[in-house]
GROMACS .gro file of C-alpha atoms in nm:
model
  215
    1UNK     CA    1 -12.904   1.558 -11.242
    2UNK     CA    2 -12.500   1.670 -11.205
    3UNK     CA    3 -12.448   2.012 -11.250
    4UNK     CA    4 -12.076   2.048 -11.395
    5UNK     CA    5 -11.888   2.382 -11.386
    6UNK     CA    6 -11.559   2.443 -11.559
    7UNK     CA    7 -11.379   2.749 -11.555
    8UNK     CA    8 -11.088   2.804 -11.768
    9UNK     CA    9 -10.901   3.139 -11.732
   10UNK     CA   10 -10.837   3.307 -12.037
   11UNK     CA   11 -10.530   3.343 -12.209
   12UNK     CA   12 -10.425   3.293 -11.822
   13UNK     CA   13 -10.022   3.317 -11.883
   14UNK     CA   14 -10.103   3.652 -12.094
   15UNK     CA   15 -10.363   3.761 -11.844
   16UNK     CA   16 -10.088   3.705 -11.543
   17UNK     CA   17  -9.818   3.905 -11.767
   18UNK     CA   18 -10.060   4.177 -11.848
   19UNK     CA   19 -10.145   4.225 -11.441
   20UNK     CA   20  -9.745   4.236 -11.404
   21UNK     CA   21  -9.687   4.501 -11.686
   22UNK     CA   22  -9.971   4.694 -11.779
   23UNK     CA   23  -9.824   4.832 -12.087
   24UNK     CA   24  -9.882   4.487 -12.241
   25UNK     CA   25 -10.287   4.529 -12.227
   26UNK     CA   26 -10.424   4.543 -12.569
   27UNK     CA   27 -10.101   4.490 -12.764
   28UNK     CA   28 -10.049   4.144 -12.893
   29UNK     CA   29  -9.826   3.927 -12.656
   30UNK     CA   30  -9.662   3.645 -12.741
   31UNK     CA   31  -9.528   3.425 -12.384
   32UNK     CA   32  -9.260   3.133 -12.466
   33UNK     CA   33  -8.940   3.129 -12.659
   34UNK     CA   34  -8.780   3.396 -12.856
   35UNK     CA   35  -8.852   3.434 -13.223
   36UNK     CA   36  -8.451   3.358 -13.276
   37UNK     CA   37  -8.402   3.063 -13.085
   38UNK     CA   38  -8.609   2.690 -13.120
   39UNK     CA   39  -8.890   2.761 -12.835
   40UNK     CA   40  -9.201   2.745 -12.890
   41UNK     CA   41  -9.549   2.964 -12.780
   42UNK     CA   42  -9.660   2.876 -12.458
   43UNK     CA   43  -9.942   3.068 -12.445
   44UNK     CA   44 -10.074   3.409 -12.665
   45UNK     CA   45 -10.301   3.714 -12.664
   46UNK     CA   46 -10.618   3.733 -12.837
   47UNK     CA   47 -10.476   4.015 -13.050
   48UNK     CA   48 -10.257   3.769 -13.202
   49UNK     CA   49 -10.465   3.468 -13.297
   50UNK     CA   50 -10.609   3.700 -13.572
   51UNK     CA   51 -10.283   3.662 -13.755
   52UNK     CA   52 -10.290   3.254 -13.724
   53UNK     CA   53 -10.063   3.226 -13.422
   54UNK     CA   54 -10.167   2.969 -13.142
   55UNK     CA   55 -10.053   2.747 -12.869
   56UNK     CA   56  -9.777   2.488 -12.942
   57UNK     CA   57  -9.649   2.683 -13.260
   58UNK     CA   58  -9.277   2.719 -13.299
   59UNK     CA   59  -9.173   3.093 -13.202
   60UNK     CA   60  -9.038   3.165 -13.543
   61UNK     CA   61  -9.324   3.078 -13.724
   62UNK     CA   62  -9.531   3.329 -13.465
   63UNK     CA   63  -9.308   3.584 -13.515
   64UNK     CA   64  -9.312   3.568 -13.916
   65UNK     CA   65  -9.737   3.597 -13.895
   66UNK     CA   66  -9.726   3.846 -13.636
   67UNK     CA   67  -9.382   4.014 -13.636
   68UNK     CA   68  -9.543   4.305 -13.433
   69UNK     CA   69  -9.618   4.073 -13.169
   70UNK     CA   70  -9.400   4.175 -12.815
   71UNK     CA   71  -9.231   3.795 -12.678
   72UNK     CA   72  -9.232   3.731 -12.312
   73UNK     CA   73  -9.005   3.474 -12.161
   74UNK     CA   74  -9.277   3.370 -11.872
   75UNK     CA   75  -9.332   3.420 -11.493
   76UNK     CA   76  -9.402   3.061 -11.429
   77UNK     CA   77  -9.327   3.098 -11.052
   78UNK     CA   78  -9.628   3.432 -11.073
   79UNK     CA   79  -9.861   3.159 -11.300
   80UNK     CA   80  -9.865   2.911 -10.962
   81UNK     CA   81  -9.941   3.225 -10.737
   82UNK     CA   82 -10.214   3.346 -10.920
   83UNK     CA   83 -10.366   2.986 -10.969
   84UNK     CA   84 -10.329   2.932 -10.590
   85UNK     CA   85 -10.540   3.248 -10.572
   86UNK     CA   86 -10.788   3.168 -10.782
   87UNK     CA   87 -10.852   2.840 -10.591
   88UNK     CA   88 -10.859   3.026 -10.276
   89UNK     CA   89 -11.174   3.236 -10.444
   90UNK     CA   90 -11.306   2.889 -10.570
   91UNK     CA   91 -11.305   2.689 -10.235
   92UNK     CA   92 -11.602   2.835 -10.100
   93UNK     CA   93 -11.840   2.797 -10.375
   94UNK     CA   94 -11.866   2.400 -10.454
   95UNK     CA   95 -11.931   2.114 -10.259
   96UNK     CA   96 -11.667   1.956 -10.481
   97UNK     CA   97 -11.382   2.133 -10.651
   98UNK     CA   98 -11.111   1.941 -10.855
   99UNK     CA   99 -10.822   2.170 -11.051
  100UNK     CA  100 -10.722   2.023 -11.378
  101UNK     CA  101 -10.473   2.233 -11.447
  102UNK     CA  102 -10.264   2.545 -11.364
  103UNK     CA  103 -10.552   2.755 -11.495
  104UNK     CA  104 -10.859   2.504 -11.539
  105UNK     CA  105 -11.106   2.382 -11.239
  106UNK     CA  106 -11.398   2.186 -11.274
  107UNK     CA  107 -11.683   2.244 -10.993
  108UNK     CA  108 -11.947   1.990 -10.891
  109UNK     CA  109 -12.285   2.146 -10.776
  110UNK     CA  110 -12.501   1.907 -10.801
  111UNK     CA  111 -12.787   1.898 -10.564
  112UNK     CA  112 -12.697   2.316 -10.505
  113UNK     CA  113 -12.992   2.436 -10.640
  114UNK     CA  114 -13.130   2.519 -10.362
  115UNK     CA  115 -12.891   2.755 -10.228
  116UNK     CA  116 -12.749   2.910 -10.529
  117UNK     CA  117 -13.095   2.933 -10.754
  118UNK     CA  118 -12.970   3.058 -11.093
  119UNK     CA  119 -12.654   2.843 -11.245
  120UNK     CA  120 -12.596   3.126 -11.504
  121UNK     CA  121 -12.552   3.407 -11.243
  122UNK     CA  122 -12.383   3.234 -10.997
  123UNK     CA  123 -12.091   3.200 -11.296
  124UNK     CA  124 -12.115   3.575 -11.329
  125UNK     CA  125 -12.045   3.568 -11.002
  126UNK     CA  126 -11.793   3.382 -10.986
  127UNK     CA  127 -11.594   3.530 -11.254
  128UNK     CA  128 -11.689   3.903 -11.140
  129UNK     CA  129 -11.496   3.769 -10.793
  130UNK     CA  130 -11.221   3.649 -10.975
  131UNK     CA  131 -11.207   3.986 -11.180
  132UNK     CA  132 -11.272   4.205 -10.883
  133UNK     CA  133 -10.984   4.090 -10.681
  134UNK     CA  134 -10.783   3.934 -10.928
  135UNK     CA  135 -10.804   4.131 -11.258
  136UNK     CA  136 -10.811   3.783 -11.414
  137UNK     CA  137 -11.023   3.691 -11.725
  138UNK     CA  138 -11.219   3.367 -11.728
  139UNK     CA  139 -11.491   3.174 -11.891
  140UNK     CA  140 -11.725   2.904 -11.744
  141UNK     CA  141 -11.879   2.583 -11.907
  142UNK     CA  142 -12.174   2.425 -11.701
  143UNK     CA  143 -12.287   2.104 -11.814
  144UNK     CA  144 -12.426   1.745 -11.642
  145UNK     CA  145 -12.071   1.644 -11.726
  146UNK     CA  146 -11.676   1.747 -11.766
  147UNK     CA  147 -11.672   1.670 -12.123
  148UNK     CA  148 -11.972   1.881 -12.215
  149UNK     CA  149 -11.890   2.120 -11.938
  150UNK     CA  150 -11.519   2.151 -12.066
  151UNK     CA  151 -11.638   2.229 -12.456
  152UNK     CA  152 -11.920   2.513 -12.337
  153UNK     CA  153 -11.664   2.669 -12.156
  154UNK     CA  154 -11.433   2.742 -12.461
  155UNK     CA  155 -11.759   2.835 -12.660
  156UNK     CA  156 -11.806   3.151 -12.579
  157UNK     CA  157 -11.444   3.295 -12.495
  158UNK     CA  158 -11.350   3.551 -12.357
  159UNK     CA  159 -11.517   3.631 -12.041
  160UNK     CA  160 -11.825   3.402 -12.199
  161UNK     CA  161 -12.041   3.177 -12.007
  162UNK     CA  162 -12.251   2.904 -12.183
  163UNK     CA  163 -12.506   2.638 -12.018
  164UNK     CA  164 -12.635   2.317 -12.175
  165UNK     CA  165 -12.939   2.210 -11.930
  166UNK     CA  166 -12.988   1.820 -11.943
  167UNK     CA  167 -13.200   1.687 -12.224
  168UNK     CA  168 -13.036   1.983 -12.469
  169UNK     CA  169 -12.651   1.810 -12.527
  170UNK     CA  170 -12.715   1.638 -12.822
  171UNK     CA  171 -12.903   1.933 -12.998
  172UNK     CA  172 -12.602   2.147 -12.901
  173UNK     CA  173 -12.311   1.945 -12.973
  174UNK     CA  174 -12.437   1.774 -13.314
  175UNK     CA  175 -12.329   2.058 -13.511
  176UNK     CA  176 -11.985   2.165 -13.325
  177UNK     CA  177 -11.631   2.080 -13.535
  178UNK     CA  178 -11.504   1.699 -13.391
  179UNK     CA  179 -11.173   1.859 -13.328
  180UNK     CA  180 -11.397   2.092 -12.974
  181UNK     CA  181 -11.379   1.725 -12.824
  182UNK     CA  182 -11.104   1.706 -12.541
  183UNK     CA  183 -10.816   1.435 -12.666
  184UNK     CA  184 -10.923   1.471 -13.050
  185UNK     CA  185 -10.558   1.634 -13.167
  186UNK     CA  186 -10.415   1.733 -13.505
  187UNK     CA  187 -10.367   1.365 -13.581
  188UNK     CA  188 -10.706   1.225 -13.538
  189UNK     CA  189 -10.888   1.504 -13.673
  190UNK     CA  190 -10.736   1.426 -14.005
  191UNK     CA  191 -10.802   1.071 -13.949
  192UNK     CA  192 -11.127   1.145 -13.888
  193UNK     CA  193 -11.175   1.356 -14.212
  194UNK     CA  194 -11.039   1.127 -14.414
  195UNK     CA  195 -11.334   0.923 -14.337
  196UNK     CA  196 -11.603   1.203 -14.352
  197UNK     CA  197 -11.640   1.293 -13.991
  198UNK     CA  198 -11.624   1.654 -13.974
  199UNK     CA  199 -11.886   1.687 -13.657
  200UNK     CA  200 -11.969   1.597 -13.337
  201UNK     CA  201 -12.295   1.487 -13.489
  202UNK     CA  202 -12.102   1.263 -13.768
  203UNK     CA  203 -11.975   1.074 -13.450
  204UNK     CA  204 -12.253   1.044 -13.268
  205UNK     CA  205 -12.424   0.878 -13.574
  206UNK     CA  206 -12.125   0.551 -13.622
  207UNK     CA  207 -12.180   0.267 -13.500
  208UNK     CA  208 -11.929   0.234 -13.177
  209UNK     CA  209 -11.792  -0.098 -13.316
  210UNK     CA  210 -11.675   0.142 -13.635
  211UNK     CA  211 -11.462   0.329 -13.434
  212UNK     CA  212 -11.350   0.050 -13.195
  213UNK     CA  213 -11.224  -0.182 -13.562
  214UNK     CA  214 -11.080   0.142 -13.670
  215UNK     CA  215 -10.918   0.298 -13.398
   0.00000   0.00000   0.00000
């Protein structure tokens, strides 16, 4: 069977900012465009997420549910460095290694088990090495494939790690929102509620030709 890890770092631009001004930990921090102008939030703290704020929203409307919130312009040439370094950590562990992203990786061990034993603590170790040396917050997803290994890891955030052995993905994903599925945006979700699919599970039980005639 494939054994699929995928680590995403948490709150990673945040995390980077944090390591580069201390003051910053535990106060909500907002990187991306000033409230004042037309940017938008590139990425934000945990601290303000409670107040509604997320990814993608215009900086205004961030700053008017979390006004207390401290806006950082971005050290996008630091956000490279550190992902370099966390790649350097990652190189030694899989026999495959494939970065999605600035602050995503996906790690094959299949066949490892052998030399590594336990899936589960070899993530702790992973992210205790990336921690250690780093001071850089992640969570991993391990799954027989991206997809499901992509949706464990942002299941348990932060610093979570969550494992779906083979034979357990439908029992785990039935129940999960349709909108935890990679490519399923604010568009489609509606779409997809408009037609009573609310859950992985609702999915799983169309017909494929449905959603081919539909979509």
């Amino acid at each position: 069977m494939s054994v699929i890890f995928h680590l995403d770092l948490d709150t990673f631009f945040v995390s980077v900012e944090r390591i580069i001004d201390p003051s910053l930990n535990g106060k909500p921090v907002i990187v991306g465009g000033q409230p004042g102008g037309r940017g938008v939030v590139a990425a934000c703290s945990y601290e303000t997420r409670v107040f509604g704020v997320r990814s993608g929203m215009p900086s205004g409307r961030a700053y008017k549910l979390c006004p207390q919130a401290i806006f950082v312009r971005g050290s996008h040439g630091e956000y490279s460095r550190y992902s370099n370094m966390v790649k350097e950590i990652l190189e030694k562990y899989p026999p495959a290694l494939q970065q999605a992203s600035v602050d995503e990786f996906y790690m094959d061990f299949t066949g490892t088990e052998l030399i590594y034993g336990n899936f589960m603590l070899l993530a702790e170790r992973i992210l205790d090495e990336i921690w250690d040396k780093l001071k850089l917050p992640g969570s991993i997803g391990i799954g027989s494939n991206k997809t499901i290994a992509k949706i464990c890891s942002d299941f348990n955030k932060p610093r979570g790690i969550t494992y779906v052995p083979k034979g357990c993905e439908k029992e785990f994903l039935a129940p999960l929102p349709a909108e935890v599925m990679p490519g399923v945006g604010k568009v489609f979700i509606k779409e997809l509620h408009a037609r009573g699919i609310y859950t992985l599970g609702d999915i799983a039980r169309m017909p494929a030709e449905y959603f081919a005639s539909v979509f």
